[in-house]
Amino acid sequence: ELEWVDNLKKWKEQESYIALMSDKEVEEFLSLPCHPQTPIRSWKQWTVYYSIMAFSAMRPGEVAKLRVQDIDLATNNFILIDTKTTPRRVPIAENIKALVIEWLKVSDNYLFSPARLDSNKPFVTASAWRDHFNRRVSLMGIKKPFLKPYSLRHSWVTDMISNGVDITKAGKVAGHRNIKTTMKYTHLTNKDIQDIINKHTI
C-alpha cells in the first residue's frame, strides 16, 4: 500500500546461459584415454558415470546415487528413487547397456564410490564430478564458456527435441515437474533453421 513501491524499477530476471556439447564433443569426451596420473579404475568409473549422463538426461546427483538395485535389466530401466523431483524410470540406452552391465560386475552397493576411503558419503560428491568433468574438458582443449556436467543433460534433452521427440515425453524422462521447464530447451534447438539454410545454400 506504499505509493513509492510502485515507482521502483524492477530488476529484469536473467536466464542462466546453457552451454551445450555437440555429438562429436560428447563422443571425444567419453572416449578420452586414461590420464597417466589417474588410476585406471577411477578413470573407467567416470567414463561410465558420464556415459549414463550423456544418454539418459539424468542429473549428476541422480547418477551419483545409483545403486546396483536401481538397475532393472529385465525392463531395461534405471529406477530413480532418490531424486529432487518425482521418482521415475529412465530407459537404458542400447549404446551404453553393455558398459553398464560390465560395471555392475565390479560394483557393490552404489555404482560410483568415492576415491577417498575416509569420505563421509558412500557415493561420489558434487566436487568430485565437477573436478573430473573439468579435467576432461581441459584435456580436450575446449574453450567453450559455461560448460559443466549439466551440459551433458542439457545436450541430451536438446537433441531429443531437435529430432522430433515429443516435448512431454522428453520432459518426463528428464524428470521435469513442469512442461514449461522442458519448453525452455526449444529455444536452444535450431535444426529446422539449419535445414532451411542448407537447403537454400547455393
XYZ file of C-alpha atoms in Angstrom, residues 41 67-69 103-111 113:
14
model
C 39.586 -47.985 -12.274
C 22.722 -48.354 -6.588
C 23.053 -51.813 -8.046
C 19.414 -52.491 -7.134
C 30.373 -52.051 -14.440
C 27.702 -53.805 -12.365
C 30.050 -56.768 -12.033
C 32.575 -54.714 -10.071
C 30.077 -52.644 -8.067
C 28.973 -53.397 -4.513
C 26.166 -51.112 -3.347
C 26.483 -47.724 -5.025
C 27.677 -47.826 -8.623
C 32.243 -44.923 -4.983
